[in-house]
PDB file of C-alpha atoms in Angstrom:
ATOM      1  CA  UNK I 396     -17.248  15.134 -75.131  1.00 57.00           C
ATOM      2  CA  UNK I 397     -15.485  13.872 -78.017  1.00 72.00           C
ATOM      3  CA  UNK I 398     -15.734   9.942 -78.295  1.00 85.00           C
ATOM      4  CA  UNK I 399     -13.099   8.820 -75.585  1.00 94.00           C
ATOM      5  CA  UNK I 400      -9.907   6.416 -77.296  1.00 95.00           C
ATOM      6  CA  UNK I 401      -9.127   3.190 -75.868  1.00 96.00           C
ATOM      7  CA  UNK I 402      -6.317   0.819 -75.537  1.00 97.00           C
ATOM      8  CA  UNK I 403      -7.014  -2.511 -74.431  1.00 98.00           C
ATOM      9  CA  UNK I 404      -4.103  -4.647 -73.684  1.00 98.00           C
ATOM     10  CA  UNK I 405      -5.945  -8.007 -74.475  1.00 96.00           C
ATOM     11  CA  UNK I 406      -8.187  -9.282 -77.679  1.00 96.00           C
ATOM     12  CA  UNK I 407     -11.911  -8.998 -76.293  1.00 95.00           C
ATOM     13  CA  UNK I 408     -13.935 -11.091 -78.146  1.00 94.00           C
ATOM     14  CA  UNK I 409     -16.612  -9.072 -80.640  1.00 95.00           C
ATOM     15  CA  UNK I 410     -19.338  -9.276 -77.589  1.00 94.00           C
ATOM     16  CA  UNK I 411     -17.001  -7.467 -75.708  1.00 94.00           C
ATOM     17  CA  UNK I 412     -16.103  -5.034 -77.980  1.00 94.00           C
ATOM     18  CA  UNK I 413     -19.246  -4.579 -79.380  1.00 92.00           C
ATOM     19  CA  UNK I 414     -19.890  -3.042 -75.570  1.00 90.00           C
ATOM     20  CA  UNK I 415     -17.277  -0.654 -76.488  1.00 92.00           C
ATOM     21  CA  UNK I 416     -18.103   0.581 -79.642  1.00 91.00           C
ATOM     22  CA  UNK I 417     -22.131   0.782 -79.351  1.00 90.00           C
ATOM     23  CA  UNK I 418     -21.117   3.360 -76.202  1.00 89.00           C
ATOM     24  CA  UNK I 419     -18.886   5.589 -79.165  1.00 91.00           C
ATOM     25  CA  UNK I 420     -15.745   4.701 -77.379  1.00 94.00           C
ATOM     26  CA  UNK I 421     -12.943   3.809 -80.081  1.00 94.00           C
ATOM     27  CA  UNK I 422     -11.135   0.627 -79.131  1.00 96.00           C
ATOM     28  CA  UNK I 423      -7.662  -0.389 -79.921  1.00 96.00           C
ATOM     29  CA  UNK I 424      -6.721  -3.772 -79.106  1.00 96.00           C
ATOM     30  CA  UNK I 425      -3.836  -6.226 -78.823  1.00 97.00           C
ATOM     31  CA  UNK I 426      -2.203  -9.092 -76.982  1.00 97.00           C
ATOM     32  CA  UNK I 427       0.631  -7.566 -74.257  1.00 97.00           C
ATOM     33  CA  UNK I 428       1.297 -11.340 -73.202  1.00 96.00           C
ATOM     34  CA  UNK I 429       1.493 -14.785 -74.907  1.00 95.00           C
ATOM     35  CA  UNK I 430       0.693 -18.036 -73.491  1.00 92.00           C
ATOM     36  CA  UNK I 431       2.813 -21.463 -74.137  1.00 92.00           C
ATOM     37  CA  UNK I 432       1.858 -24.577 -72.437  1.00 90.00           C
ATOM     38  CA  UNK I 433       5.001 -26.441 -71.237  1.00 90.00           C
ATOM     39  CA  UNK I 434       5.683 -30.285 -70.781  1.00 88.00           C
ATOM     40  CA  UNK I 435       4.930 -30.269 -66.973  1.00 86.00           C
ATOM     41  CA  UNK I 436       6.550 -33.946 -66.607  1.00 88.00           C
ATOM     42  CA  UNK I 437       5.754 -33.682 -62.939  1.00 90.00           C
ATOM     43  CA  UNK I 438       1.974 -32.929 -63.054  1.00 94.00           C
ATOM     44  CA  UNK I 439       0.127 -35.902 -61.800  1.00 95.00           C
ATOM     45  CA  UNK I 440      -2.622 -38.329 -64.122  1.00 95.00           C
ATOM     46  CA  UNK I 441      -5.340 -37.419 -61.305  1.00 96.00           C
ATOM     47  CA  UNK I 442      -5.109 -34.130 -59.031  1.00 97.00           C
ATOM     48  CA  UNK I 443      -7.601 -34.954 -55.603  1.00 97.00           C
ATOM     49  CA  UNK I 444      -7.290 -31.286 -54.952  1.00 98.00           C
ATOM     50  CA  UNK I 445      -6.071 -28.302 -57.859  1.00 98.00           C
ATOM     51  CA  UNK I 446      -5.944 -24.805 -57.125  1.00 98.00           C
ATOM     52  CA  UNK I 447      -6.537 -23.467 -60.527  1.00 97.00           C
ATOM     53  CA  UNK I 448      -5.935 -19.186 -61.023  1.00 95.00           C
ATOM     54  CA  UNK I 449      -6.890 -18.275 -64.328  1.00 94.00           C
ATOM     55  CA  UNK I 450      -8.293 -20.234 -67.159  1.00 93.00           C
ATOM     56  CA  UNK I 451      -5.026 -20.049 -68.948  1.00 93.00           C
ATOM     57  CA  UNK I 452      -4.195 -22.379 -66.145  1.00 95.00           C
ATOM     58  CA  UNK I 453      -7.117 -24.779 -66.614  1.00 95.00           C
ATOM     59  CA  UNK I 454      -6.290 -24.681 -70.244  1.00 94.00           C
ATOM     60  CA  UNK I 455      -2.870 -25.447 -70.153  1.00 93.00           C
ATOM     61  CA  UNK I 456      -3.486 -28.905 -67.633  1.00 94.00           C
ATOM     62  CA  UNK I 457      -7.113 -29.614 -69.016  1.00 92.00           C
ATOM     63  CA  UNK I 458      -5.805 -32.676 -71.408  1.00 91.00           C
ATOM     64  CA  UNK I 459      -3.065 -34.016 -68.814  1.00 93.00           C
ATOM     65  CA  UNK I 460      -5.012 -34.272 -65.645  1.00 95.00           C
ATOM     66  CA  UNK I 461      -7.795 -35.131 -64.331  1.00 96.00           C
ATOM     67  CA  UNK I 462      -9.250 -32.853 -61.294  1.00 97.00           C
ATOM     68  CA  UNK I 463     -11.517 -34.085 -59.002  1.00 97.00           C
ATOM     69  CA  UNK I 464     -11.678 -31.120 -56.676  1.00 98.00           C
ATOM     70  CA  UNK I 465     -10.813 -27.604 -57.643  1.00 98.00           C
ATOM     71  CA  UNK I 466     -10.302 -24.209 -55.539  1.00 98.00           C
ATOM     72  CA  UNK I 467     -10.303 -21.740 -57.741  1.00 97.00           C
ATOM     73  CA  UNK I 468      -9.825 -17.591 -58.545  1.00 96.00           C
ATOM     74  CA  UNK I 469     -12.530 -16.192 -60.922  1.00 92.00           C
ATOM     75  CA  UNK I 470     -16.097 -16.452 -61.530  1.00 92.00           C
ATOM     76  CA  UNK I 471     -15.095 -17.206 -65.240  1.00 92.00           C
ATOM     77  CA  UNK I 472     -12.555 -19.599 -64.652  1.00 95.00           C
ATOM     78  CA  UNK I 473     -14.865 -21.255 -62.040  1.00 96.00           C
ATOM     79  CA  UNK I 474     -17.795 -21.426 -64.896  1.00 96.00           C
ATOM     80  CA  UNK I 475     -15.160 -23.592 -67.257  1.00 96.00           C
ATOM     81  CA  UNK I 476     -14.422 -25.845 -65.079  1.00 97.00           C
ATOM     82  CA  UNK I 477     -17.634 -26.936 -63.987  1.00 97.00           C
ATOM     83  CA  UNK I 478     -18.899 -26.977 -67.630  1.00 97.00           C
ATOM     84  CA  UNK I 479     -15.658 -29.808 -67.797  1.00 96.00           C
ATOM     85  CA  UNK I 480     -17.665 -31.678 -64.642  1.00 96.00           C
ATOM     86  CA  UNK I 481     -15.406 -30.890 -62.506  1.00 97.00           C
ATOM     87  CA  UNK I 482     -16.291 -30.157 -59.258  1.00 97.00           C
ATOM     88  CA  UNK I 483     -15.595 -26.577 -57.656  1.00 98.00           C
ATOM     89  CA  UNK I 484     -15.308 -26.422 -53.815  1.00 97.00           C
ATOM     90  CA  UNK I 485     -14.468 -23.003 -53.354  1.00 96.00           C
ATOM     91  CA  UNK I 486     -14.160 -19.851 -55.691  1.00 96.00           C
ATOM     92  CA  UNK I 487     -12.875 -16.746 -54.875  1.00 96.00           C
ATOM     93  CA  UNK I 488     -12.552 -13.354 -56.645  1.00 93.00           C
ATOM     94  CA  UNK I 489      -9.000 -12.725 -55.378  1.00 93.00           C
ATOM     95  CA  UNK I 490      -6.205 -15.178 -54.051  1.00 94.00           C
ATOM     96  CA  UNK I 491      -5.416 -13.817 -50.803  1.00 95.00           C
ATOM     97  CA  UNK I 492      -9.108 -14.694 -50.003  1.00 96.00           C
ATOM     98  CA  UNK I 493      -8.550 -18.169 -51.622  1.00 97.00           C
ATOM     99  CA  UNK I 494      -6.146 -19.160 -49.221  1.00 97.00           C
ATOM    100  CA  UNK I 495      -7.760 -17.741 -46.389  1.00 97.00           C
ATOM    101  CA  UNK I 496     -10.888 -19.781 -47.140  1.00 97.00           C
ATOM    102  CA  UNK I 497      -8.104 -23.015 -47.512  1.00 97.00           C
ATOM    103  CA  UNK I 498      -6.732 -21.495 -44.014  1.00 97.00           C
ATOM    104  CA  UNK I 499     -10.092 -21.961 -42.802  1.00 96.00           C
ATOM    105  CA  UNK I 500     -11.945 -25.023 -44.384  1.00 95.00           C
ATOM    106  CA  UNK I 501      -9.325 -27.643 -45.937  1.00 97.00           C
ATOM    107  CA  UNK I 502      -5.617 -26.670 -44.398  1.00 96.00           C
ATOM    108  CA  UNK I 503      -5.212 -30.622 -43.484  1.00 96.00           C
ATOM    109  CA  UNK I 504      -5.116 -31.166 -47.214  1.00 97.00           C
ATOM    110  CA  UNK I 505      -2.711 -31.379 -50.080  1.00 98.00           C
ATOM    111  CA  UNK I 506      -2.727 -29.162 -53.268  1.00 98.00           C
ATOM    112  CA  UNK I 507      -1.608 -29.209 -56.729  1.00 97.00           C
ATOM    113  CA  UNK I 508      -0.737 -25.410 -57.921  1.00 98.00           C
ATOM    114  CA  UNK I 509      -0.052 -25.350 -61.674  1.00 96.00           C
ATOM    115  CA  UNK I 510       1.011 -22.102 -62.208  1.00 95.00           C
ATOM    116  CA  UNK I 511       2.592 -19.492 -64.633  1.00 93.00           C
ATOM    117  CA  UNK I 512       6.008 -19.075 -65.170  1.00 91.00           C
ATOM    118  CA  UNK I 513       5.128 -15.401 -63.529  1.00 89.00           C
ATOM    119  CA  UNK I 514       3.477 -16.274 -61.327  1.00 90.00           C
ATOM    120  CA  UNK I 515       2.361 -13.779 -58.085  1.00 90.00           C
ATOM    121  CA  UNK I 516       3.698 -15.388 -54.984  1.00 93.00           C
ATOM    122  CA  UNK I 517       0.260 -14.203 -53.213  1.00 94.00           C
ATOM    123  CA  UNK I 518      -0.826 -18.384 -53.090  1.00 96.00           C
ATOM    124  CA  UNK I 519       2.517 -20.265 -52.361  1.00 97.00           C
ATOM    125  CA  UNK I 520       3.610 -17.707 -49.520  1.00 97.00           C
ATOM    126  CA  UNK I 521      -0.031 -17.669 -48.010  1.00 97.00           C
ATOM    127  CA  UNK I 522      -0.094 -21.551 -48.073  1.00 97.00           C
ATOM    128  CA  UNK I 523       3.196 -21.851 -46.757  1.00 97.00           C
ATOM    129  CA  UNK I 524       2.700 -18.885 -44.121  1.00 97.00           C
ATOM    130  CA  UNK I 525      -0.258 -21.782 -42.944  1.00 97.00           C
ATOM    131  CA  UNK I 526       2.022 -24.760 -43.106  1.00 97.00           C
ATOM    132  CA  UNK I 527      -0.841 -25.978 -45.665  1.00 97.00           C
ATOM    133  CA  UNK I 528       0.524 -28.599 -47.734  1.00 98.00           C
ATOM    134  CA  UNK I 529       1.336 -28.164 -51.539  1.00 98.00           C
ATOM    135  CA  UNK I 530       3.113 -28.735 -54.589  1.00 97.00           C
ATOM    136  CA  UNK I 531       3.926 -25.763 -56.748  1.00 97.00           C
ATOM    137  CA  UNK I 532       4.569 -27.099 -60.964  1.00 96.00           C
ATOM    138  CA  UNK I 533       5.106 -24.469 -64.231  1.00 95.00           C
ATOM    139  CA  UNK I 534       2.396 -25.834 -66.481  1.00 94.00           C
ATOM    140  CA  UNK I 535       2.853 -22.851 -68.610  1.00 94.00           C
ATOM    141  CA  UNK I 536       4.703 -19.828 -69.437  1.00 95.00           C
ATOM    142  CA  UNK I 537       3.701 -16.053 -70.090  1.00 94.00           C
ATOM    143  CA  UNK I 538       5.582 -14.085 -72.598  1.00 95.00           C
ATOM    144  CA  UNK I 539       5.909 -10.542 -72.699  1.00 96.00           C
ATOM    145  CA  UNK I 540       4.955  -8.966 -76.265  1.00 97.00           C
ATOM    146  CA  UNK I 541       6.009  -5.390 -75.804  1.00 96.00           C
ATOM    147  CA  UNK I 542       4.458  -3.230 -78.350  1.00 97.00           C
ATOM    148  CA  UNK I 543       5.113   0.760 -79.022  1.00 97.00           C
ATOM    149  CA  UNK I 544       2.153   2.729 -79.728  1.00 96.00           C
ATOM    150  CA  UNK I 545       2.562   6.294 -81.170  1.00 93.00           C
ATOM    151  CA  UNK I 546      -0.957   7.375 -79.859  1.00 92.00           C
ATOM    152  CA  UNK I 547      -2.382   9.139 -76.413  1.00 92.00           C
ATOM    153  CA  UNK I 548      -5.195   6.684 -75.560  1.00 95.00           C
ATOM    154  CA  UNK I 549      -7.975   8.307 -73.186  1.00 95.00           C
ATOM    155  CA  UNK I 550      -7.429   4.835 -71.347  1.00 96.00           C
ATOM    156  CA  UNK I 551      -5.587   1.547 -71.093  1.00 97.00           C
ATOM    157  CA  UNK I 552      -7.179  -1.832 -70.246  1.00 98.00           C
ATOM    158  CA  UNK I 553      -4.912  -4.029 -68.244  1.00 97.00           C
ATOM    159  CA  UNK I 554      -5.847  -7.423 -67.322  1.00 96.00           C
ATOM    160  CA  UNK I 555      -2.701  -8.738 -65.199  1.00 94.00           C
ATOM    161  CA  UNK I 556       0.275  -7.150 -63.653  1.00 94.00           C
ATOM    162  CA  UNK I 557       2.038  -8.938 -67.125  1.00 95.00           C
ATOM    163  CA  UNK I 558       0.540  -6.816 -69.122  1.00 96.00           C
ATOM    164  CA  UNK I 559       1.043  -3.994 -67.251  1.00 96.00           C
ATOM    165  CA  UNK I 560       4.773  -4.898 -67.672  1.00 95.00           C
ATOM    166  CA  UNK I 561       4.216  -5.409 -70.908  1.00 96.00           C
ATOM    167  CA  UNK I 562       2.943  -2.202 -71.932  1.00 97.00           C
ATOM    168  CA  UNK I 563       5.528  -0.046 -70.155  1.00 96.00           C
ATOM    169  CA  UNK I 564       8.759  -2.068 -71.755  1.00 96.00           C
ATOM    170  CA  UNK I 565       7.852   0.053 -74.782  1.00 96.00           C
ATOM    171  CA  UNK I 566       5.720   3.074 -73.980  1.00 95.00           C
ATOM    172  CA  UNK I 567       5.420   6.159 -71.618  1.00 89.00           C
ATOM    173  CA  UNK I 568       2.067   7.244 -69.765  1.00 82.00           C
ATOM    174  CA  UNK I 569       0.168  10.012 -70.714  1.00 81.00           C
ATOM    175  CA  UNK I 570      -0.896  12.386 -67.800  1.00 79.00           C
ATOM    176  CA  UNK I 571      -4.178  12.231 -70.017  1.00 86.00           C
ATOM    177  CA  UNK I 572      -4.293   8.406 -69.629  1.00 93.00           C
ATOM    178  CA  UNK I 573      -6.708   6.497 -67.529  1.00 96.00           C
ATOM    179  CA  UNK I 574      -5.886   3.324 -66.127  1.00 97.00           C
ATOM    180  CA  UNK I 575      -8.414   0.613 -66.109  1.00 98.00           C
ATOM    181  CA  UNK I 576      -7.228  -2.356 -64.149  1.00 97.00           C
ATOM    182  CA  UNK I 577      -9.451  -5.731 -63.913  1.00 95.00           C
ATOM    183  CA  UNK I 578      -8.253  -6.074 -59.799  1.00 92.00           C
ATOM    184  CA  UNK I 579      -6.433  -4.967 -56.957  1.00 92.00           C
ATOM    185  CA  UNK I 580      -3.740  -7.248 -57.923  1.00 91.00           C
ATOM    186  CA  UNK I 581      -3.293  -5.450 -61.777  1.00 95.00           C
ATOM    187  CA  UNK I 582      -3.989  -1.928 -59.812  1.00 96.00           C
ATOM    188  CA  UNK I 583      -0.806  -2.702 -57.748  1.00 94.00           C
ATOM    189  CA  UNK I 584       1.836  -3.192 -61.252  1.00 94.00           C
ATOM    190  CA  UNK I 585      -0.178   0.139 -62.670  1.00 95.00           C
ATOM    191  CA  UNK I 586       0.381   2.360 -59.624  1.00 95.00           C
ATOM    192  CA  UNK I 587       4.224   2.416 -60.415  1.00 94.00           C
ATOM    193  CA  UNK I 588       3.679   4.339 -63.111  1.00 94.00           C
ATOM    194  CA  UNK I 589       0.486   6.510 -62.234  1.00 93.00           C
ATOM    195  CA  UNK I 590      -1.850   7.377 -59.538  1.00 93.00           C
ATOM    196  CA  UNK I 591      -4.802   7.782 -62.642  1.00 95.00           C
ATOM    197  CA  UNK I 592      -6.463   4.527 -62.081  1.00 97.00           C
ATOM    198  CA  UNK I 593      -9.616   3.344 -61.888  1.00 97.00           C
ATOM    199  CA  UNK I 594     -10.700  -0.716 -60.512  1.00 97.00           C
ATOM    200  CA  UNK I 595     -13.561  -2.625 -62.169  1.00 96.00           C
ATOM    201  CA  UNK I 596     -15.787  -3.166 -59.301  1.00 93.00           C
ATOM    202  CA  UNK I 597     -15.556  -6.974 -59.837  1.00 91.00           C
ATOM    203  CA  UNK I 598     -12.661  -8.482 -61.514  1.00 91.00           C
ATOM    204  CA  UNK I 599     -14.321  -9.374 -64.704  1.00 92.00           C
ATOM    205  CA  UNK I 600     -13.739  -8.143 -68.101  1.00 93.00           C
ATOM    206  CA  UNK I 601     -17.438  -6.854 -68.499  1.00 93.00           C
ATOM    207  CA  UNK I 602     -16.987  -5.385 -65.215  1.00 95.00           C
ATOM    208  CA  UNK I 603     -13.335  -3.568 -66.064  1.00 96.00           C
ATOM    209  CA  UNK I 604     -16.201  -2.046 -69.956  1.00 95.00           C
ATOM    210  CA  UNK I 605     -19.224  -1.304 -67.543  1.00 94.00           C
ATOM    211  CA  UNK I 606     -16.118   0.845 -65.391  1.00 95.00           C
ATOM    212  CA  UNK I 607     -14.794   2.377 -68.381  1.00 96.00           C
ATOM    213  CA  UNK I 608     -18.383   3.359 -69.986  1.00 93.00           C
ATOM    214  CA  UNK I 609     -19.630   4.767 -66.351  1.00 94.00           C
ATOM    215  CA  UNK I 610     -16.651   6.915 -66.301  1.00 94.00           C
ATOM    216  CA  UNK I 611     -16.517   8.817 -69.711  1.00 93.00           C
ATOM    217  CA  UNK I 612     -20.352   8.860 -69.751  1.00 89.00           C
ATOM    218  CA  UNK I 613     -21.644   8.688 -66.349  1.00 85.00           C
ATOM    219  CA  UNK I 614     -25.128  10.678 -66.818  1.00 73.00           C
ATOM    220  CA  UNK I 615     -25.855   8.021 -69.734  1.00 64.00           C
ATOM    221  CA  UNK I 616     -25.003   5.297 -67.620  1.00 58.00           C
ATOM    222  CA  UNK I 617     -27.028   6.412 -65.371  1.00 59.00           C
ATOM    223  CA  UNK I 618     -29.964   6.758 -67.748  1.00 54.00           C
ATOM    224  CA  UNK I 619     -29.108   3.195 -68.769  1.00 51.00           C
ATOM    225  CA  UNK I 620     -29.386   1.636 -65.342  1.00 52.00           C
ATOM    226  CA  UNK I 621     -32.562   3.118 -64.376  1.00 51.00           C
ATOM    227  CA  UNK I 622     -34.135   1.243 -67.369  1.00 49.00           C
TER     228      UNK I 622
END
């Protein structure tokens, strides 16, 4: 087939796209979202217990706090903060099973949740739905940066349900168009506007490449595993 077009609506980093382009597959990128730490006045000097969703999160608190215990969505974000020595009790691919393992192990304590200013209400509903303690504070703020785009991309990488906003305040799908979502969460914003989707088996952005490589060329893939 002709070397499959591809949209991604974050900046990989060259490793990442390097993944891309040594499987033929032209790559398009851009940012669909921006990220702006805010003051946070009422974020405390020392956090006993952080539940931390993103490294945007982490990043955004990292020089105002200190953490002593974190609970934490993402193997990535989950990697950064113990490289900062902090110590990670629990880690979770998805939220809904971070608060279920809070539900179950610590629901007797008391969080900190710095969060986006959109953020999903999956955490403070589930901790609330538990009568677990917590205090919810805006430690930074996503921007949508709608872009149109003139060409039919074989696929679209989206990252969060943000960008999936993003994208659509200035573009139409193409019937043509896969959708390449990083999670069940992103999957969810995507399937308002089309049924052609396709969910990294983990919710990684290596995962959401392997995913998009195994689907234009799955006998090479294949060939590629075996090895």
């Amino acid at each position: 087939m002709p070397h499959p077009s591809i949209l991604s609506t974050k900046k990989l980093t060259t490793a990442q796209e390097n993944l891309l382009l040594q499987a033929k597959i032209g790559l398009v990128s851009y940012s669909a979202i921006a990220i702006e730490s805010t003051p946070a006045p009422s974020l405390p000097k020392n956090i006993e217990n952080a539940i931390i969703t993103s490294q945007n999160t982490f990043k955004a608190i990292q020089n105002k706090t200190t953490i002593k215990n974190a609970f934490v969505v993402g193997e990535k974000t989950a990697t950064l903060l113990e490289k900062n020595g902090i110590n990670v009790k629990i880690h979770t691919h998805y939220a809904a099973d971070l608060v279920n393992e809070i539900k179950n192990k610590y629901a007797h304590k008391h969080f900190i949740f710095p969060c986006s200013s959109k953020r999903r209400d999956t955490i403070p509903e589930g901790l609330r739905n538990n009568k677990i303690s917590f205090t919810e504070i805006e430690a930074y703020k996503t921007t949508l940066c709608p872009k149109k785009f003139n060409q039919i991309f074989d696929g679209i990488l989206f990252f969060s349900p943000s960008g999936v906003e993003s994208f659509y305040a200035e573009n139409t799908i193409s019937a043509k168009s896969v959708l390449f979502c990083i999670g069940t969460t992103t999957a969810s914003a995507a399937k308002k506007y089309s049924e052609n989707i396709v969910i990294a088996s983990k919710p990684t952005i290596e995962s959401i490449i392997i995913s998009v490589v195994k689907y234009f060329f799955p006998e090479r893939w294949e060939k590629t595993a075996k090895r």
